[in-house]
Amino acid sequence: MKADPAGVLTGAHFIDGDHACCEGALAAGCRFSAGYPITPSTEVVERIAARFPHVGGMFIQMEDELAASIAILGAAWGGAKVLTVTSGPGFSLMMEHIGFAAMTETPCVFVDVQRAGPSTGLPTLPAQADMMQVRWGSHGDYGIIALSPNSPQECFNLTIEAFNLAETYRVPTFLMMDESVGHMTERVVIPAADEIEVVPRRYTSKPSGEYLPYEPEEDLVPAMVPVGRGYNVHVTGLTHDERGYPVMNAAAQDRLIRRLVDKIRKNARRIARYEESRIEGADVVVVSYGITSRVAMEGIRLARENGIKVGILRLVVVWPFPGWRIAELSGQIKAFVVPELNMGQMVLEVERYAAGRAKTHCVPHAGGTVHDPKEIATVIEEAVK
Amino acid sequence: MSMAEMEVPRNVVEEYLCMDRMPHMWCSGCGIGTTVNCFVRAIERSKIPRNKIAVVSGIGCTGRVAGYIATDSFHTTHGRAIPFATGLKLARPEMTVIVYSGDGDLIAIGGNHLIHGARRNIDLKIICINNFTYAMTGGQAGPTTPPGSISTTAPYGGFEQEFNLPYLAESSGAVYVARWTSFHVTQLTRAMAECLKKKGMTFLEIITPCPTLYGRRNRQGTGVDTMKMYREMSVVKHGADTKEAAIVPGKEILVGRFVDIDRPTFLDGYNKQMKSRLGERFPEYRGISEESDPLEQHGENEIEQ
Ligand SMILES: Cc1ncc(C[n+]2csc(CCOP(=O)(O)OP(=O)(O)O)c2C)c(N)n1
Ligand code: SF4
Ligand SMILES: [Mg+2]
């Protein structure tokens, strides 16, 4: 389906990542957002508050992030495409409802404009230290999808993609921005509405007598039904069966949780998106994402000047992690170098899939600014020794 | 006349309950089921089409109500039924959204959402089952537990001052505030029907026995004994000052419709404000239109209000 032109601000704009994210949400058909202000994500909801009333949308500022993160889920069941936006402490508060969304298979998009933590940390400065929290932050086992833009243009593009993935897999989907990308102003080109592909909600065509709310289709994802149609849908965060009724035993738990995990795991190759360059014949591959993928370019240039063959693998979809690609490359190269604005998070995944066949080097950073490219170059140079 | 020819009296209650989920999980003597009985009768009386009703609960013994009512229903997270319902209601303003939950859920962990929901005057019908305890988790003290009560986390008796719920709801902005007990089934059913009709945030406190975890520890005897006590101690006083409505063990329990006022709902305010600032550029907000609802296109199941 094509985007509704009402929400698409076609043209070339000079805007920051936060604003581009709002425009991406509008283009994707998002018409409900609930939020609570927090630096450095506030500009997203400020633009939403200004833009949504013009297009038949609704923004509500809630009393806290617990409220914001579940108000969107209520609206999602009401038929809306929904978004909430936060950072750091707010993201921590949202964790319970990320689990509730995963358990109830509610399509929704969360934007985390990452700032340095823990706790209040450095509110106005960047980090990429919520990468494991986004994957594992709520209790219990479940799967999620997370994307990492490295420019305002990608904030726009990947917000649309996040909505499309959330609807396709009925899963909470995350746009893992960071303060640098959020506050970076660049040219953002918004195409015409008929050039933007949006995924509509997966609704059943079965009548109420035949429909089971949690009966999966072939790709392990069940179809939804709009409320108000007499289907008497019951939605619960308790372990439930295909009817959506609570069932309190280990067999039901096994059946449900395996499916929630498998619907992402088994579709991982379909969901994955990464970019590669100069991998052929490389001795070192730099794996990065978000703002760090841009900073790393300069480090890579310096290392190449010194004659090192460096390939690049940039993660666009960070979760599910493309472990199979790391495994393939690890037989061909000497080492992976993983710079990230945290003390070593995604590097753990790289290391796990390299499984000793290639060395893995972390270039950690506590956040607050970006890497010095020379640091990255130095680690690349050491990696080939 | 054979059995087959005999008119089987229609049981409203069964029609509105998920009979395939019976027996329910509540203890004998529990007051929650009684209130559900009143609730489905009130729905029936209200004539609201069943598919335009949604019930949202938090977590607790009361939180299980959503799962037994044969409408669209949502069993959410502990304390967050109101913000969930806020999102649902704003997306689907044509639906009547009821929040049915416990005192711990709505007043302790969810207290912030209650006061803000009332302040905004979101058009939600709040039904608060006050059994003076956190029943689901085994009978701990909560913000409605009267001082002196024994609970598992106050084994030597509580001493914190409890909330006076009607006063809290009124001062936060609820447009309709009432209290009844599960003994007052007729009045309760009527009050629920009034809530369903009223525009804006309504708050109905229902005093209810939890013989298993509260009554037993606090010399209230069985559920029936507690109901007798409610009958003896309750005093109906419509329009009473909610400040006077605190519940003091051994003293009379004020019941009745305390508040019934009108003020613009969140959506009334939203539409008015946006219209005044944006004029023609603002399309009146009537909920999220379902671009891709397949049933909408077929017109199937559509019941006009
Ligand atoms: C975040 C969170 N904290 C704690 C709990 C445990 N818990 C479940 S129900 C409940 C109290 C319920 O009390 P109330 O709302 O009064 O309902 P009742 O069981 O009395 O009807 C608690 C503390 C939970 N489920 N979630
Ligand atoms: S524990 Fe108390 S509130 Fe829960 S079902 Fe039993 S009597 Fe009712
Ligand atoms: Mg209780």
Short mmCIF file of C-alpha atoms and ligand atoms in Angstrom, two decimals, chain B residues 102-104 129 131 133-135, ligand 3:
data_model
loop_
_atom_site.label_atom_id
_atom_site.label_comp_id
_atom_site.label_asym_id
_atom_site.label_seq_id
_atom_site.Cartn_x
_atom_site.Cartn_y
_atom_site.Cartn_z
CA GLY B 102 -8.66 -2.96 42.29
CA ASP B 103 -7.74 -0.44 44.96
CA GLY B 104 -4.06 -1.35 44.90
CA ILE B 129 -13.16 -2.48 43.74
CA ASN B 131 -11.39 -4.61 49.32
CA THR B 133 -6.03 -5.00 50.48
CA TYR B 134 -3.78 -6.38 47.78
CA ALA B 135 -5.68 -9.60 47.48
MG MG C 3 -7.66 -4.81 46.49
#
